Coordinates of C-alpha atoms (C1' of nucleotides) in Angstrom, one line a residue:
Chain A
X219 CA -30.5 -34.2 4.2
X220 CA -34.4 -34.6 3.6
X221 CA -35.2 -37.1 1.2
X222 CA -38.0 -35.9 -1.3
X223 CA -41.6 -37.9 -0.5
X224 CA -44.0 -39.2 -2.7
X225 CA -46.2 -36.1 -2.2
X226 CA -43.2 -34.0 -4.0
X227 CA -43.7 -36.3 -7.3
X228 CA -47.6 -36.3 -7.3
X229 CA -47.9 -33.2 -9.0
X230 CA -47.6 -31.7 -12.1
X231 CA -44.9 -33.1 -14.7
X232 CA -43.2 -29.7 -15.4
X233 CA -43.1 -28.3 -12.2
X234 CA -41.4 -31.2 -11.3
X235 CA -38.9 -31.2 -13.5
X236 CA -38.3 -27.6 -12.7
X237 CA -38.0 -28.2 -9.0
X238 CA -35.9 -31.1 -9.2
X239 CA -33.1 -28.6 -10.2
X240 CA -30.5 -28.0 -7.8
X241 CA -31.8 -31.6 -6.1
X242 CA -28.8 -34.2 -4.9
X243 CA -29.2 -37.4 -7.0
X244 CA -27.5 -40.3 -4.8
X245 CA -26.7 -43.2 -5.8
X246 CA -25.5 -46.3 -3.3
X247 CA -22.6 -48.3 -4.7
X248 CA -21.1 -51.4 -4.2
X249 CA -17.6 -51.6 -4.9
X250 CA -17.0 -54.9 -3.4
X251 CA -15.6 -53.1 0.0
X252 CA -18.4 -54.7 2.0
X253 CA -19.7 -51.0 2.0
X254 CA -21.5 -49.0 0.2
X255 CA -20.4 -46.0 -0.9
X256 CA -22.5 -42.8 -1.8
X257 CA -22.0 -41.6 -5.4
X258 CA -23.9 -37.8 -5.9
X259 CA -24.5 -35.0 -8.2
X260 CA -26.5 -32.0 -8.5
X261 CA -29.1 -32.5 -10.6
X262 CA -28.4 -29.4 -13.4
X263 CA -30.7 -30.3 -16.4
X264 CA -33.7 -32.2 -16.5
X265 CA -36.7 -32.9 -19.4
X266 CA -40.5 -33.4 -18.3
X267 CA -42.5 -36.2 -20.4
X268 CA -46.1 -35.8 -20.3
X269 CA -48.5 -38.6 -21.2
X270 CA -51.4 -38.4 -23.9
X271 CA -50.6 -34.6 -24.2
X272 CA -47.1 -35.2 -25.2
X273 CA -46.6 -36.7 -28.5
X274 CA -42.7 -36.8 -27.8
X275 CA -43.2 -38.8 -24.2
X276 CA -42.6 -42.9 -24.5
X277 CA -46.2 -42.8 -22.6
X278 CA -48.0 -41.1 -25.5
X279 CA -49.4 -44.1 -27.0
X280 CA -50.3 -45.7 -23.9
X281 CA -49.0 -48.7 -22.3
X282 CA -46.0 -51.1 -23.0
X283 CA -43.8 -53.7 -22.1
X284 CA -41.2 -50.8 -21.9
X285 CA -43.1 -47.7 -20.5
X286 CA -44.8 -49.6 -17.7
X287 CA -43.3 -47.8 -15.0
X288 CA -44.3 -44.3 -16.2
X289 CA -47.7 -46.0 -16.0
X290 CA -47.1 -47.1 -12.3
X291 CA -46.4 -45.1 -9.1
X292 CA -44.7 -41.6 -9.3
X293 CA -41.3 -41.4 -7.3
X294 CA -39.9 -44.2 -9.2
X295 CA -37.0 -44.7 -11.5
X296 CA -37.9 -45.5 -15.1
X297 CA -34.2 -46.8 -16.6
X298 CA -34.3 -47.5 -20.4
X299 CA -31.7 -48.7 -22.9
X300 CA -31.1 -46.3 -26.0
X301 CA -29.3 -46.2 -29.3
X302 CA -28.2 -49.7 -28.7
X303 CA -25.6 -48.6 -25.8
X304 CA -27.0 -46.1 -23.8
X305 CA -29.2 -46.2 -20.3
X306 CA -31.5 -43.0 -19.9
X307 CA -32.6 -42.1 -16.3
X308 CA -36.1 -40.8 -15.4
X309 CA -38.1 -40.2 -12.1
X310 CA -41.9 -40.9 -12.7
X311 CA -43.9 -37.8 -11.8
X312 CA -47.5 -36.5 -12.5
X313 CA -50.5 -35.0 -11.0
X314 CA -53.0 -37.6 -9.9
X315 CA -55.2 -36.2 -12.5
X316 CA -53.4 -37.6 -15.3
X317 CA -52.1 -41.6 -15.9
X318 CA -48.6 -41.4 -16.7
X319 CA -45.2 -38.8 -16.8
X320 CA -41.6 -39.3 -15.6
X321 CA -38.8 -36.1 -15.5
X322 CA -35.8 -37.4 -17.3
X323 CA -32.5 -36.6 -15.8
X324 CA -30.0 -35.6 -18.4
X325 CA -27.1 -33.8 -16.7
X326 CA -25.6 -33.4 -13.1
X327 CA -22.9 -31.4 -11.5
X328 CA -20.7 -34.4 -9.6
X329 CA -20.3 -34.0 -5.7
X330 CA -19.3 -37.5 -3.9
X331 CA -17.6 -40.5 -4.7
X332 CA -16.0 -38.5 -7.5
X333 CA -13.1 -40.9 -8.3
X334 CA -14.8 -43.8 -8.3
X335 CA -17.5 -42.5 -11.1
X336 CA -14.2 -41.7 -13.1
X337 CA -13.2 -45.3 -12.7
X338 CA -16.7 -46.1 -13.9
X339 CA -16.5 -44.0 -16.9
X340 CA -12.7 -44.7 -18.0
X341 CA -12.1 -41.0 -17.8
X342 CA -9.2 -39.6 -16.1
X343 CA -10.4 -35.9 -15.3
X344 CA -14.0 -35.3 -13.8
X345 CA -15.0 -33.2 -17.0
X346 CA -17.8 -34.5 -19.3
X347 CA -18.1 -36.9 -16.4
X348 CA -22.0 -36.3 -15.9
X349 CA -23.4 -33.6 -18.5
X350 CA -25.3 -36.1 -20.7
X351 CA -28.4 -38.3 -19.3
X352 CA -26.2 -41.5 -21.5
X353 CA -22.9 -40.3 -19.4
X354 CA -24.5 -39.9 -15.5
X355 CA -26.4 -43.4 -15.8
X356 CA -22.5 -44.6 -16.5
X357 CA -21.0 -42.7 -14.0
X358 CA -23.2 -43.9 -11.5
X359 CA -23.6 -47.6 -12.8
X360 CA -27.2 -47.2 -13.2
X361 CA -29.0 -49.9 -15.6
X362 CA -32.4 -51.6 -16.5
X363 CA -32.2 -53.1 -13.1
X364 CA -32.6 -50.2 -11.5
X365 CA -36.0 -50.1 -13.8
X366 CA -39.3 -49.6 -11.6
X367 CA -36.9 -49.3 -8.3
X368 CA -39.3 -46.5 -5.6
X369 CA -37.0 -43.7 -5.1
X370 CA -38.9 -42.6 -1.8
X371 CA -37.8 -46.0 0.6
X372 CA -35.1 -45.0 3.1
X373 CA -33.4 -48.4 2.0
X374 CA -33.7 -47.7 -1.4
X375 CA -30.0 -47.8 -3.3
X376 CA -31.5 -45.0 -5.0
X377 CA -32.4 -42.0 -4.0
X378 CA -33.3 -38.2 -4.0
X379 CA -32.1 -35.5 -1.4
X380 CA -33.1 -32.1 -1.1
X381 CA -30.1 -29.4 -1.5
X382 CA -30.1 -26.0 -2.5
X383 CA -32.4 -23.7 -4.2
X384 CA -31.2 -22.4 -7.5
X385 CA -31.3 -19.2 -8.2
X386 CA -32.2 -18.8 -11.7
X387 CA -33.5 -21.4 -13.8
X388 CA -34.4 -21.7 -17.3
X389 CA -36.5 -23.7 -20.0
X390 CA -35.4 -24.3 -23.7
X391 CA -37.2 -26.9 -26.0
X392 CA -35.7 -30.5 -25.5
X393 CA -33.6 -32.3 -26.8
X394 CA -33.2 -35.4 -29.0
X395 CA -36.6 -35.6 -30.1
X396 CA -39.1 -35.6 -33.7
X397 CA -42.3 -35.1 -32.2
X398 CA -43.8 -32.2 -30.0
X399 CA -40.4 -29.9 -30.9
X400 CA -42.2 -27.0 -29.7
X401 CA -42.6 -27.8 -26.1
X402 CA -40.2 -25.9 -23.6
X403 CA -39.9 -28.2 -21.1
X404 CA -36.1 -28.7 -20.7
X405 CA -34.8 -27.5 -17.4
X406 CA -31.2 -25.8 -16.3
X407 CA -29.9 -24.1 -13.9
X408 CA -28.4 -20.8 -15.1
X409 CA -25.0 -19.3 -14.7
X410 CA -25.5 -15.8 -14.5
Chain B
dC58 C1' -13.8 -24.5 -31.7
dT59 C1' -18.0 -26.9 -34.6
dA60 C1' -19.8 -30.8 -37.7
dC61 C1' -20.6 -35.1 -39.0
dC62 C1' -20.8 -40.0 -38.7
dG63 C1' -20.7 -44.7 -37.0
dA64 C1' -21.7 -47.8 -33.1
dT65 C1' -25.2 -51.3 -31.6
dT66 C1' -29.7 -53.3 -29.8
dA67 C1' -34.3 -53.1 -27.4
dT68 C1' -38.6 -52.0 -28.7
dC69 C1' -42.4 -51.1 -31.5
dT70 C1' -45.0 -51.3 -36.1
Chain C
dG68 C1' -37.7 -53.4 -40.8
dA69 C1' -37.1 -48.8 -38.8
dT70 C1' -36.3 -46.0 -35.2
dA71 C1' -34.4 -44.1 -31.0
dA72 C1' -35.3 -38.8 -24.7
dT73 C1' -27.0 -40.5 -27.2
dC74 C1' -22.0 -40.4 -27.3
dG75 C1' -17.3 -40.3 -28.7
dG76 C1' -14.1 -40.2 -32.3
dT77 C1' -12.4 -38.0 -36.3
dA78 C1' -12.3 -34.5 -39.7
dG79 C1' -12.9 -29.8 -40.9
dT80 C1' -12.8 -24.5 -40.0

DNA sequence: CTACCGATTATCT
DNA sequence: GATAATCGGTAGT
């Protein structure tokens, strides 16, 4: 498995998100066994947040406390708490022309350390287990400190892989949002 | 199956 | 003080 580079996240937002499809999100758990264990998923769905052309992205009206790390280097998580009990997972990404963008990460297809991501989300059957960008940050028990954390070290607890290639994608407007509605820059792998 | 509503808090205005 | 890149439960069709 080749781990995607910082080169792969220095380019345009949207294209990112689009080739992030079909990528293996892994994430390296300790369950108190002394060793960690890999938790994966195909990444299925993903969103692209631009910066001051996006009035929908957290980074449209510049920096904060909060968005800092959409700000910072690309090929890093950006982890943020929502609607009081969720955690939303994004990868920073953007050409070097502009100053800020991140690809959120809203559903995966599950592929490792299955049963333990069940026992993290108190579910008995792997369905619903990570279609939802609230539901994989569960499953995989990642959380603000995972905020800022470069996705491109070796060492790095978490990581991307390259995978397959999907064979058709497609793009929809996103999801969840007031502002900038008429963007199509949702991401998913299609069935057919 | 779809539709609505309440939960619960960090963050920004 | 309002809002939010959501989810799960419950009620309705």
């Amino acid at each position: 498995m080749v781990r995607l580079d910082v080169d792969f996240y220095a380019r345009n937002t949207e294209n990112v998100a689009r080739d992030l499809l079909g990528k293996k999100l892994v994430r390296m758990y300790d369950d108190g066994s002394g060793k960690l264990k890999r938790l994966s998923g195909m990444i299925y769905e993903t969103e692209a947040y631009g910066s001051k052309n996006d009035p929908a992205s957290h980074a449209f009206s510049g920096l904060t406390n909060r968005n800092s790390v959409m700000f910072s280097e690309v090929g890093k998580a950006y982890v943020y708490f929502i609607y009081g009990m969720h955690h939303c997972m994004n990868v920073t990404a953007h050409s070097p022309k502009r100053d800020a963008g991140a690809v959120l990460i809203r559903s995966l297809i599950p592929v490792e350390g299955i049963n333990t991501m069940m026992f993290l989300c108190n579910m008995k059957n792997k369905l619903n287990l990570t279609n939802g960008p609230g539901r994989l940050t569960k499953a995989l028990d990642i959380n603000k400190s995972h905020n800022g954390l470069n996705l491109t070290n070796k060492q790095s607890i978490l990581q991307i892989e390259d995978d397959i290639k999907p064979k058709k994608i497609v793009s929809t407007t996103r999801i969840g949002i007031s502002r900038a509605q008429e963007k199509c820059w949702r991401y998913l792998i299609s069935n057919d």
